[in-house]
Amino acid sequence: MDIQEVITNHTNSIIKGHFSSPDIICLCCHQKPKFFKLHESRKRQFRMIVENIVKTTFSFLLRWRCLLCNTTFTEYPPFAAPHKRFVLTDINRLGQKYLSSDNLSYRGVVKENGDDIGYPDSNDLCEQFISHSTVWRFMIYLADRSQIKRQPFIMAKTVPLISSFKYRSNKRKTLLYKAFKENILFNMQADKMFFPDLETDST
Ligand SMILES: [Zn+2]
């Protein structure tokens, strides 16, 4: 199933009401209410890379309210990344492409078969392309996510060596290893994530 089908299936299941209250402990009060109350279904735009084109689609995210402490949470399906327009699967795919290749630069990652990955306009012409700095921002994002405590806690396998060509400072080296660890965790579980709704997503 490709990412477009995954998102379409998710959208259809929300529209048809085929979903249920999450079976988790509240991230705020650390208790388990009888159920979480559906607070809102929020429309959100997603970007996904199909070959060398960035496609845009819409889907929904569910927000749940804890009956015990009243905190709202946003439920992110496995393809969605909090605060990022690109789908998590592409963030991880490009991240892995960069981290697991000894010689590939950020500029090399944003090419598919030698062609830049572009944002098509209304005529399907690409004049804007994914910047190599986007891949660096993906690394920061993945490294940040590696700090999240997961339930249940899953140990990452040993992170493979990253080519020293990719860093000069210890700070950047540490960040890349964190990003790689997160990438491995994503590939292991691809789970749903829950985040307290403390700020509004950029949509
Ligand atoms: Zn709570």
PDB file of C-alpha atoms and ligand atoms in Angstrom, residues 26 28-29 66 68-69, ligand 1:
ATOM      1  CA  CYS A  26      -3.161  10.180  29.786  1.00  0.00           C
ATOM      2  CA  CYS A  28      -0.782  14.747  31.398  1.00  0.00           C
ATOM      3  CA  CYS A  29      -2.309  13.201  34.557  1.00  0.00           C
ATOM      4  CA  CYS A  66      -9.093  13.350  29.034  1.00  0.00           C
ATOM      5  CA  LEU A  68      -9.972  13.265  34.401  1.00  0.00           C
ATOM      6  CA  CYS A  69      -7.780  16.316  33.794  1.00  0.00           C
TER       7      CYS A  69
HETATM    8 ZN    ZN B   1      -5.590  13.298  32.072  1.00  0.00          ZN
END
